[in-house]
Short mmCIF file of C-alpha atoms in Angstrom, two decimals:
data_model
loop_
_atom_site.label_atom_id
_atom_site.label_comp_id
_atom_site.label_asym_id
_atom_site.label_seq_id
_atom_site.Cartn_x
_atom_site.Cartn_y
_atom_site.Cartn_z
CA MET A 667 0.09 0.17 0.00
CA ALA A 668 1.49 3.28 -1.00
CA ALA A 669 1.87 6.40 1.13
CA LYS A 670 -0.81 9.05 0.73
CA VAL A 671 0.15 12.30 -0.98
CA PRO A 672 0.18 14.91 2.01
CA GLN A 673 -2.89 16.89 2.48
CA ILE A 674 -1.24 20.25 2.57
CA ALA A 675 -4.50 22.71 3.39
CA ARG A 676 -2.41 26.22 2.36
CA LEU A 677 -1.75 24.90 -0.84
CA ASP A 678 -3.25 27.70 -3.27
CA ARG A 679 -4.07 25.76 -6.35
CA GLU A 680 -4.47 28.97 -8.24
CA ARG A 681 -0.62 30.09 -7.62
CA ARG A 682 1.49 29.01 -10.40
CA SER A 683 4.99 30.60 -9.08
CA CYS A 684 7.63 29.59 -6.61
CA ASP A 685 11.26 29.97 -5.88
CA VAL A 686 12.34 26.26 -6.38
CA LEU A 687 10.40 24.25 -8.72
CA VAL A 688 11.17 20.39 -8.38
CA VAL A 689 10.05 18.35 -11.56
CA GLY A 690 9.72 14.76 -10.12
CA ALA A 691 9.03 13.56 -6.45
CA GLY A 692 11.11 10.30 -6.21
CA ALA A 693 14.06 9.71 -4.05
CA ALA A 694 16.22 12.32 -5.65
CA GLY A 695 13.48 14.76 -6.11
CA LEU A 696 11.91 14.59 -2.47
CA PHE A 697 15.60 14.96 -1.12
CA ALA A 698 15.91 18.21 -3.52
CA GLY A 699 12.77 19.60 -2.20
CA LEU A 700 13.71 19.42 1.56
CA ALA A 701 17.48 20.41 0.87
CA ALA A 702 16.36 23.44 -1.21
CA ARG A 703 13.56 23.91 1.69
CA GLY A 704 16.77 24.06 4.46
CA ALA A 705 15.19 20.85 6.09
CA LEU A 706 18.39 18.76 5.74
CA GLU A 707 21.46 18.94 7.80
CA PRO A 708 24.60 17.93 6.28
CA LYS A 709 24.93 15.20 8.65
CA GLY A 710 20.98 13.90 8.64
CA GLY A 711 20.06 15.20 11.53
CA VAL A 712 16.22 17.16 11.69
CA ALA A 713 17.08 20.95 10.57
CA SER A 714 14.82 23.89 11.82
CA ILE A 715 13.68 25.96 8.82
CA GLY A 716 14.73 29.48 9.14
CA PRO A 717 12.97 32.53 8.25
CA GLY A 718 13.09 33.74 4.47
CA ALA A 719 13.48 29.87 3.20
CA PRO A 720 12.73 29.37 -0.22
CA ASP A 721 9.23 28.37 -1.38
CA VAL A 722 9.63 25.04 -2.53
CA VAL A 723 6.94 23.28 -5.13
CA LEU A 724 7.51 19.22 -6.00
CA LEU A 725 5.42 18.12 -9.02
CA ASN A 726 5.24 14.69 -9.68
CA ASN A 727 3.64 12.98 -12.88
CA GLU A 728 2.01 10.20 -11.27
CA ALA A 729 -0.94 10.43 -8.65
CA ARG A 730 0.62 7.85 -6.35
CA LEU A 731 3.76 9.01 -4.85
CA GLY A 732 7.06 6.83 -4.67
CA LEU A 733 6.44 3.90 -6.88
CA LYS A 734 9.93 3.06 -7.38
CA ILE A 735 10.67 3.35 -3.67
CA LEU A 736 8.02 0.97 -3.09
CA VAL A 737 9.20 -1.58 -5.46
CA SER A 738 12.80 -1.59 -4.74
CA GLY A 739 14.56 -4.23 -2.94
CA GLY A 740 11.63 -6.42 -3.42
CA GLY A 741 9.47 -4.25 -1.46
CA ARG A 742 12.12 -3.50 1.40
CA CYS A 743 14.05 -0.40 0.09
CA ASN A 744 17.60 -0.77 -0.20
CA LEU A 745 18.61 2.43 1.53
CA THR A 746 22.01 2.47 0.95
CA ASN A 747 25.30 0.72 1.21
CA ALA A 748 27.53 0.71 4.33
CA THR A 749 30.54 1.58 2.40
CA VAL A 750 30.13 3.83 -0.40
CA ASP A 751 32.71 5.39 -2.74
CA GLU A 752 33.29 6.31 -6.38
CA GLY A 753 34.47 3.15 -7.32
CA ASP A 754 30.65 1.94 -6.99
CA TYR A 755 29.68 3.57 -10.02
CA LEU A 756 30.16 4.22 -13.53
CA SER A 757 30.45 7.95 -14.69
CA ASP A 758 32.27 10.54 -17.08
CA THR A 759 33.64 12.26 -14.12
CA PRO A 760 34.42 10.05 -10.80
CA LYS A 761 36.10 12.63 -8.97
CA VAL A 762 32.85 14.74 -8.83
CA VAL A 763 31.00 12.05 -7.76
CA ARG A 764 33.51 11.30 -5.15
CA SER A 765 32.93 14.83 -3.94
CA LEU A 766 29.08 14.78 -4.16
CA LEU A 767 29.03 11.31 -2.21
CA ARG A 768 30.81 13.11 0.49
CA GLY A 769 28.73 15.91 0.70
CA PHE A 770 25.94 13.87 2.05
CA PRO A 771 27.47 10.30 2.42
CA SER A 772 25.78 7.26 3.50
CA GLU A 773 26.05 7.95 7.60
CA ALA A 774 24.03 10.97 6.89
CA VAL A 775 21.14 8.92 5.24
CA ARG A 776 21.29 6.60 8.02
CA ALA A 777 20.90 9.48 10.17
CA PHE A 778 18.13 11.08 8.51
CA PHE A 779 15.89 8.32 8.66
CA GLN A 780 17.15 7.10 12.42
CA ALA A 781 16.31 10.65 13.38
CA ARG A 782 12.92 10.13 11.98
CA GLY A 783 12.09 7.07 14.07
CA LEU A 784 13.22 4.27 11.37
CA LYS A 785 15.91 2.10 12.30
CA HIS A 786 17.79 0.26 10.10
CA TYR A 787 20.07 -2.87 9.64
CA GLU A 788 22.77 -4.12 7.25
CA GLU A 789 23.20 -7.30 5.50
CA PRO A 790 26.26 -8.87 4.20
CA LEU A 791 28.17 -6.82 1.85
CA GLY A 792 26.69 -3.81 3.30
CA LYS A 793 23.20 -3.35 1.84
CA VAL A 794 21.21 -1.27 4.33
CA PHE A 795 17.38 -1.87 4.98
CA PRO A 796 14.62 -0.31 7.28
CA ALA A 797 14.22 -2.56 10.35
CA THR A 798 10.44 -2.81 9.53
CA ASN A 799 11.48 -4.35 6.09
CA LYS A 800 8.55 -2.14 4.43
CA ALA A 801 9.76 0.18 1.71
CA ARG A 802 6.13 2.09 2.34
CA ASP A 803 7.87 2.83 5.88
CA VAL A 804 10.74 4.93 4.04
CA LEU A 805 8.16 6.48 1.72
CA ALA A 806 6.05 7.82 4.56
CA ARG A 807 9.19 9.24 6.62
CA LEU A 808 10.13 11.18 3.50
CA LEU A 809 6.33 12.48 2.86
CA ASP A 810 6.00 13.30 6.40
CA ALA A 811 9.46 15.39 6.12
CA VAL A 812 8.17 17.12 3.10
CA GLN A 813 4.95 18.15 4.73
CA GLU A 814 6.32 19.25 8.17
CA SER A 815 8.71 21.43 6.10
CA GLY A 816 5.73 23.27 4.38
CA ILE A 817 6.54 21.83 0.80
CA ASP A 818 3.76 22.10 -1.61
CA LEU A 819 3.43 18.69 -3.52
CA ILE A 820 1.13 18.47 -6.42
CA ALA A 821 0.30 14.79 -8.18
CA PRO A 822 -0.57 14.17 -10.59
CA ALA A 823 1.00 17.03 -12.45
CA GLU A 824 2.83 16.18 -15.68
CA VAL A 825 5.26 18.23 -16.77
CA CYS A 826 5.66 18.05 -20.87
CA GLN A 827 7.75 20.96 -21.42
CA ILE A 828 10.10 23.35 -19.73
CA ARG A 829 11.47 26.66 -21.11
CA PRO A 830 14.34 28.66 -19.86
CA PRO A 831 14.31 32.30 -18.67
CA GLU A 832 14.08 34.60 -21.97
CA THR A 833 15.92 37.31 -20.36
CA ALA A 834 18.96 36.98 -17.57
CA GLY A 835 17.06 36.99 -14.00
CA GLY A 836 13.97 35.71 -15.61
CA GLU A 837 11.98 32.45 -14.50
CA TRP A 838 11.91 29.19 -15.72
CA ILE A 839 8.47 27.74 -17.30
CA ALA A 840 7.20 24.11 -16.75
CA THR A 841 4.13 23.49 -18.79
CA LEU A 842 1.76 20.80 -17.73
CA SER A 843 -0.10 18.31 -19.80
CA ASP A 844 -3.20 20.21 -19.10
CA GLY A 845 -1.81 23.43 -20.66
CA SER A 846 -1.23 24.98 -17.17
CA ALA A 847 2.12 26.30 -16.19
CA TRP A 848 4.15 26.80 -13.47
CA ARG A 849 7.11 29.52 -13.07
CA ALA A 850 10.17 29.52 -10.98
CA LYS A 851 13.55 31.26 -10.37
CA ARG A 852 15.06 27.69 -10.04
CA LEU A 853 14.16 24.39 -11.64
CA ILE A 854 15.44 21.23 -10.53
CA LEU A 855 15.05 17.81 -12.86
CA ALA A 856 14.94 14.95 -10.83
CA THR A 857 12.57 12.99 -13.46
CA GLY A 858 14.68 9.63 -13.65
CA GLY A 859 15.65 8.06 -16.44
CA LYS A 860 13.66 5.28 -18.59
CA SER A 861 13.53 2.09 -16.19
CA LEU A 862 10.68 0.67 -14.94
CA PRO A 863 8.21 3.01 -16.84
CA LYS A 864 5.14 1.76 -14.90
CA THR A 865 6.44 3.82 -11.87
CA GLY A 866 6.27 7.22 -13.90
CA SER A 867 10.06 6.99 -15.31
CA ARG A 868 9.54 7.46 -19.23
CA GLY A 869 12.54 9.58 -20.28
CA PHE A 870 11.17 12.95 -20.18
CA GLY A 871 13.97 14.74 -18.48
CA LEU A 872 16.31 13.46 -20.92
CA GLN A 873 14.49 14.75 -23.90
CA ALA A 874 14.28 17.92 -22.27
CA LEU A 875 18.14 18.40 -21.42
CA ASN A 876 18.71 17.02 -25.07
CA GLU A 877 16.30 19.80 -26.52
CA LEU A 878 18.07 22.48 -24.08
CA GLY A 879 21.40 21.48 -25.66
CA HIS A 880 23.10 18.86 -23.18
CA THR A 881 25.06 15.96 -24.29
CA ILE A 882 23.11 12.88 -23.31
CA GLU A 883 25.27 9.82 -23.03
CA ARG A 884 23.52 6.68 -24.61
CA THR A 885 21.19 5.40 -22.47
CA VAL A 886 20.69 1.59 -21.75
CA PRO A 887 18.82 -0.85 -19.25
CA ALA A 888 20.84 -1.62 -16.57
CA LEU A 889 20.64 -3.88 -13.23
CA THR A 890 18.71 -6.18 -15.35
CA PRO A 891 18.87 -9.54 -16.23
CA LEU A 892 21.06 -10.88 -18.84
CA LEU A 893 20.15 -13.00 -22.07
CA PHE A 894 22.15 -15.61 -23.45
CA GLU A 895 22.01 -17.64 -26.66
CA PRO A 896 20.49 -21.35 -26.77
CA GLY A 897 22.57 -24.07 -26.20
CA GLY A 898 25.27 -22.54 -23.97
CA PRO A 899 26.70 -23.84 -21.01
CA LEU A 900 24.37 -22.99 -18.58
CA ASP A 901 21.26 -24.45 -20.47
CA GLY A 902 19.06 -26.74 -18.73
CA LEU A 903 20.28 -25.31 -15.07
CA ALA A 904 17.40 -22.79 -14.41
CA GLY A 905 17.20 -22.32 -10.65
CA LEU A 906 20.87 -23.08 -9.74
CA THR A 907 22.41 -20.15 -7.94
CA ILE A 908 26.33 -20.16 -7.95
CA PRO A 909 29.05 -17.64 -7.28
CA ALA A 910 31.09 -16.56 -10.23
CA VAL A 911 33.34 -13.93 -11.56
CA LEU A 912 31.79 -12.53 -15.12
CA THR A 913 34.30 -10.62 -17.26
CA LEU A 914 32.96 -8.41 -20.45
CA ALA A 915 35.82 -8.38 -23.01
CA PRO A 916 36.44 -7.74 -26.61
CA ALA A 917 35.82 -11.08 -28.46
CA SER A 918 39.31 -10.97 -30.00
CA VAL A 919 40.78 -11.19 -26.65
CA SER A 920 42.86 -14.33 -25.85
CA PRO A 921 42.42 -16.53 -22.91
CA GLU A 922 46.24 -15.64 -21.58
CA GLN A 923 45.14 -11.94 -22.08
CA LEU A 924 42.07 -12.25 -20.35
CA SER A 925 44.02 -14.01 -17.29
CA GLY A 926 46.85 -11.40 -17.59
CA SER A 927 47.38 -8.60 -14.99
CA LYS A 928 47.62 -6.00 -17.50
CA PHE A 929 44.44 -6.60 -19.21
CA LYS A 930 41.45 -4.16 -18.33
CA PRO A 931 38.15 -5.54 -19.10
CA LEU A 932 35.13 -3.41 -20.28
CA ALA A 933 33.35 -5.01 -17.14
CA ARG A 934 34.19 -7.27 -14.25
CA ALA A 935 31.87 -8.28 -11.37
CA ALA A 936 32.12 -10.96 -8.50
CA GLY A 937 29.29 -12.27 -6.80
CA SER A 938 25.85 -14.37 -6.89
CA LEU A 939 24.56 -15.80 -10.31
CA LEU A 940 21.13 -17.43 -10.45
CA VAL A 941 20.48 -19.26 -13.80
CA THR A 942 17.20 -18.37 -15.49
CA HIS A 943 15.48 -20.53 -18.42
CA ARG A 944 16.67 -17.29 -20.85
CA GLY A 945 20.15 -16.23 -18.88
CA ALA A 946 21.10 -15.28 -15.56
CA THR A 947 20.17 -12.90 -12.94
CA GLY A 948 21.43 -11.82 -9.64
CA PRO A 949 24.14 -9.09 -8.19
CA ALA A 950 26.87 -10.24 -10.59
CA PRO A 951 25.00 -10.54 -13.99
CA PHE A 952 23.27 -7.06 -12.89
CA ASP A 953 26.27 -5.28 -12.15
CA VAL A 954 27.66 -6.07 -15.86
CA SER A 955 24.55 -5.67 -17.55
CA GLY A 956 24.79 -1.99 -18.11
CA PRO A 957 28.21 -2.47 -20.04
CA CYS A 958 26.95 -5.26 -21.78
CA GLY A 959 23.77 -3.59 -23.21
CA SER A 960 25.77 -0.70 -24.20
CA ALA A 961 28.42 -2.58 -26.06
CA LEU A 962 26.00 -4.77 -27.90
CA ALA A 963 23.65 -1.54 -28.63
CA GLN A 964 27.05 -0.03 -30.23
CA GLY A 965 27.55 -3.17 -32.42
CA GLU A 966 30.90 -4.10 -30.33
CA ALA A 967 32.08 -7.81 -30.80
CA VAL A 968 32.26 -8.62 -27.22
CA ARG A 969 32.39 -11.71 -25.21
CA LEU A 970 30.93 -12.28 -21.56
CA THR A 971 32.83 -14.91 -19.58
CA ALA A 972 32.24 -16.71 -16.39
CA ASP A 973 34.93 -17.81 -13.83
CA PHE A 974 33.15 -20.57 -12.04
CA TRP A 975 36.37 -21.48 -10.00
CA SER A 976 38.11 -18.77 -8.35
CA LEU A 977 35.40 -17.65 -5.50
CA GLY A 978 35.32 -21.09 -4.57
CA GLN A 979 38.91 -21.00 -3.17
CA PRO A 980 39.53 -21.00 0.51
CA GLU A 981 41.66 -17.70 0.18
CA SER A 982 39.13 -15.74 -1.78
CA ALA A 983 37.19 -12.77 -0.66
CA TRP A 984 33.86 -14.88 -1.19
CA ALA A 985 35.00 -17.39 1.47
CA PRO A 986 33.10 -15.80 4.34
CA PHE A 987 29.58 -16.05 2.71
CA ARG A 988 29.89 -19.46 1.48
CA GLY A 989 28.34 -21.20 4.27
CA LEU A 990 25.20 -18.63 4.64
CA ASP A 991 21.89 -19.82 4.09
CA LYS A 992 21.11 -17.09 1.35
CA SER A 993 23.77 -15.92 -0.91
CA PRO A 994 24.70 -11.94 -0.46
CA GLY A 995 22.18 -9.41 -2.50
CA ALA A 996 25.40 -7.64 -3.71
CA ALA A 997 28.46 -8.31 -5.37
CA LEU A 998 31.98 -7.94 -3.81
CA ARG A 999 33.43 -4.29 -4.28
CA PRO A 1000 35.05 -4.16 -7.82
CA GLN A 1001 38.70 -4.02 -6.47
CA ASP A 1002 38.11 -7.27 -4.84
CA ALA A 1003 36.77 -9.08 -8.20
CA PRO A 1004 39.47 -11.36 -9.03
CA ARG A 1005 40.36 -11.79 -12.52
CA PRO A 1006 40.56 -15.33 -14.24
CA PRO A 1007 43.50 -17.49 -13.00
CA THR A 1008 45.95 -18.50 -15.21
CA ARG A 1009 46.44 -22.27 -16.38
CA GLU A 1010 49.24 -22.66 -13.96
CA VAL A 1011 47.40 -21.46 -10.98
CA PHE A 1012 44.32 -23.39 -11.66
CA GLU A 1013 46.32 -26.47 -12.02
CA ALA A 1014 47.71 -26.13 -8.65
CA SER A 1015 44.64 -25.30 -6.99
CA ALA A 1016 42.79 -28.26 -8.76
CA ALA A 1017 45.73 -30.63 -8.19
CA PRO A 1018 44.47 -32.17 -4.50
CA LEU A 1019 40.91 -32.57 -6.31
CA LEU A 1020 42.46 -34.38 -9.45
CA ALA A 1021 44.61 -36.42 -7.56
CA GLY A 1022 42.00 -38.91 -7.33
CA ARG A 1023 42.81 -40.43 -10.97
CA GLU A 1024 40.52 -43.09 -11.18
CA ARG A 1025 37.63 -40.92 -10.40
CA GLY A 1026 35.24 -39.23 -13.10
CA ILE A 1027 35.81 -35.35 -13.79
CA ALA A 1028 32.48 -34.31 -12.08
CA GLN A 1029 33.03 -36.77 -9.18
CA ALA A 1030 36.64 -35.43 -8.70
CA LEU A 1031 35.71 -32.02 -8.71
CA SER A 1032 32.19 -32.17 -6.96
CA PRO A 1033 33.75 -31.01 -3.63
CA ARG A 1034 34.01 -27.52 -5.20
CA LEU A 1035 31.45 -27.07 -7.48
CA PRO A 1036 27.80 -28.62 -7.82
CA ARG A 1037 27.95 -31.71 -10.18
CA SER A 1038 25.20 -30.42 -12.30
CA LEU A 1039 27.29 -27.69 -13.27
CA LEU A 1040 30.22 -29.68 -13.83
CA GLN A 1041 28.23 -31.97 -15.93
CA SER A 1042 27.03 -29.08 -18.36
CA LEU A 1043 30.28 -27.44 -18.80
CA CYS A 1044 32.04 -30.42 -19.65
CA ARG A 1045 29.58 -31.37 -22.26
CA ALA A 1046 29.93 -27.71 -23.51
CA VAL A 1047 33.33 -28.42 -24.76
CA GLY A 1048 32.63 -32.30 -25.60
CA LEU A 1049 33.98 -33.88 -22.35
CA ASP A 1050 32.34 -36.91 -20.81
CA PRO A 1051 31.88 -35.64 -17.32
CA THR A 1052 32.48 -39.63 -16.50
CA LYS A 1053 35.57 -39.67 -17.89
CA LYS A 1054 38.56 -40.61 -15.44
CA VAL A 1055 40.91 -37.74 -14.52
CA LYS A 1056 43.81 -40.44 -15.62
CA GLN A 1057 42.40 -40.37 -19.14
CA LEU A 1058 42.57 -36.72 -19.89
CA ASP A 1059 45.09 -35.60 -22.45
CA THR A 1060 46.63 -32.11 -22.58
CA ARG A 1061 44.02 -30.81 -24.64
CA GLU A 1062 41.19 -31.65 -22.93
CA ARG A 1063 43.02 -30.60 -19.55
CA ARG A 1064 43.29 -27.10 -21.18
CA ASP A 1065 39.43 -27.44 -22.50
CA LEU A 1066 38.60 -28.26 -18.63
CA PHE A 1067 40.66 -25.29 -17.29
CA LEU A 1068 39.20 -22.76 -19.59
CA ILE A 1069 35.48 -23.74 -19.46
CA LEU A 1070 35.75 -23.68 -15.45
CA THR A 1071 37.52 -20.31 -15.65
CA GLN A 1072 36.55 -18.80 -18.60
CA ALA A 1073 33.24 -20.01 -20.02
CA ASP A 1074 31.80 -18.36 -22.80
CA LEU A 1075 28.15 -17.78 -21.67
CA GLY A 1076 26.94 -16.90 -25.00
CA LEU A 1077 25.53 -12.94 -24.40
CA SER A 1078 22.66 -12.44 -26.60
CA GLY A 1079 21.27 -9.14 -24.70
CA ALA A 1080 19.94 -7.68 -21.72
CA GLU A 1081 16.28 -7.37 -20.79
CA GLY A 1082 14.91 -3.83 -21.38
CA TYR A 1083 13.79 -0.97 -19.36
CA ALA A 1084 10.53 -2.88 -18.10
CA LYS A 1085 12.76 -4.87 -15.85
CA ALA A 1086 15.55 -2.69 -15.34
CA GLU A 1087 16.47 -1.17 -11.94
CA VAL A 1088 18.23 1.84 -13.25
CA THR A 1089 19.13 3.53 -16.71
CA ALA A 1090 22.68 3.73 -17.68
CA GLY A 1091 23.72 7.11 -19.05
CA GLY A 1092 22.41 10.49 -19.03
CA VAL A 1093 23.21 14.04 -18.88
CA ARG A 1094 27.18 14.44 -19.01
CA LEU A 1095 28.01 15.07 -15.11
CA ASP A 1096 31.05 17.28 -16.58
CA GLU A 1097 28.15 19.83 -18.15
CA LEU A 1098 26.92 20.38 -14.64
CA GLN A 1099 28.83 22.43 -11.83
CA ARG A 1100 30.75 20.42 -9.59
CA LYS A 1101 28.98 21.40 -6.04
CA THR A 1102 25.52 22.33 -7.33
CA LEU A 1103 24.78 20.29 -10.09
CA GLU A 1104 23.44 23.36 -12.00
CA SER A 1105 23.77 23.44 -15.74
CA LYS A 1106 26.74 25.19 -17.35
CA ARG A 1107 24.60 25.91 -20.22
CA HIS A 1108 21.46 27.10 -18.73
CA GLN A 1109 21.61 29.30 -15.28
CA GLY A 1110 19.28 28.15 -12.42
CA LEU A 1111 18.75 24.60 -13.81
CA HIS A 1112 19.80 21.92 -11.78
CA CYS A 1113 19.59 18.05 -12.26
CA CYS A 1114 19.92 14.95 -9.83
CA GLY A 1115 19.37 11.44 -9.64
CA GLU A 1116 19.16 8.89 -12.46
CA VAL A 1117 18.56 11.75 -15.15
CA VAL A 1118 22.55 12.10 -14.80
CA ASN A 1119 24.98 10.03 -16.18
CA VAL A 1120 26.01 8.32 -12.72
CA THR A 1121 25.11 4.56 -12.33
CA GLY A 1122 25.58 2.67 -9.23
CA ARG A 1123 26.22 -1.01 -8.84
CA LEU A 1124 23.45 -3.37 -7.11
CA GLY A 1125 23.51 -2.85 -3.31
CA GLY A 1126 21.88 0.18 -2.43
CA PHE A 1127 24.47 2.61 -4.50
CA ASN A 1128 21.78 4.10 -6.62
CA PHE A 1129 19.76 5.11 -3.82
CA GLN A 1130 22.77 6.74 -2.16
CA TRP A 1131 23.13 8.69 -5.55
CA ALA A 1132 19.68 9.96 -5.22
CA TRP A 1133 20.05 11.10 -1.67
CA SER A 1134 23.60 12.78 -2.32
CA SER A 1135 22.75 14.41 -5.78
CA GLY A 1136 19.46 15.30 -4.66
CA TYR A 1137 20.86 17.32 -1.56
CA ALA A 1138 23.51 18.55 -3.66
CA ALA A 1139 21.14 19.95 -6.29
CA GLY A 1140 18.67 21.59 -3.55
CA ARG A 1141 21.22 23.37 -1.55
CA GLY A 1142 22.78 24.79 -4.92
CA ALA A 1143 19.34 25.70 -5.89
CA ALA A 1144 18.93 27.60 -2.69
CA ALA A 1145 21.96 28.99 -2.74
CA GLY A 1146 21.40 30.38 -6.42
CA LEU A 1147 18.45 32.56 -5.19
CA SER A 1148 20.64 35.00 -3.24
CA PRO A 1149 22.39 37.60 -5.30
CA SER A 1150 26.01 36.08 -4.12
CA GLY A 1151 24.91 32.55 -4.55
#
């Protein structure tokens, strides 16, 4: 059940102007409105709104608010992550991402909700959830804060066009689908991307920014399931969950290059993978899905390989999670994702298992990997999984090494926006001011959230970007109202 739109008695529906107009009332928009109103402390505490605070209005295109918040995290809402830095994001300007994250960090997000009576807890690999496990409680706290701060929120109010001021110091004009218009000294675009269009994210902000002359990095669905060609090595294994390291690389890269220390992949993620009837889902597939979709959309010849061996090693960063009843809902940090092992490293680690030379291949390796997976992988390279270890020739041992550490999954695509959690791409961050996210092309226009070319990995990082960027845009818009701002 969605939280209700706050009933704000003093809202004058004939009034059509304000100091700061926020288009979009999702996570980023709500935080931008609170920050512009002066209702957010940098450390997340409850702020008192001083006299002369900016008059802020929020417009939302859907009658129901916070739909994306409500469906996130399986209805639990992954608020943030315990450890966040710029390495968790893809962007054109990582240093700016780092600065903005520090402006309103993960600790501040948790303090904000804690101060409003919503406790939280942390899962393995840092995902932070409300203690109630209810996304609607997160939304309710946000809407309560909006109402208490005296921010007017109007829904439904679908903006179909925005126009910049005709003269210096003039007002921005946002035209609604009913023909009415709002005027504002400062306008914040928090319209989201194209992911989950049923929640109201249909790409309006991206289109508007393009029309205003901004560069929009190619947008593709991200944090979405992957699709594989039929007949691949994981065929027939739907329902199997296995830790894996996924590597996206040009198709021309050799196995030796792929495992080399100097090679830099197009994308890499280490975490849980759930095989589906059409491909794979889960943290590792989600984290590489954006780069996979982008590469395929641009016609690049790429290959997605899976290393099923490395995370099973006793010394791997995945070792603490192997005994859990449920696999972590996030991947390892990018710097902890190992590259595929070399042939020599693999042979050394597999030697104790392959010492039983009278055993079949699948039987010998089953202490390390599920037998069903071993059988499928062996058959994918023409190996009989029951063939005795002692009967393997040099070529077959190399084939076994490659299918266990560099299995070509037969990438064919990624699910579309209807199933994607976020949109990769957006307005380039280097076309916005570093601290305020104000357009360098149009004074008085600020951007935040998913409309900006900043995409986090799975695990609360995109919500953290929404909070941090919304805070920066709101504070920036408020500061810009004063002559010295």
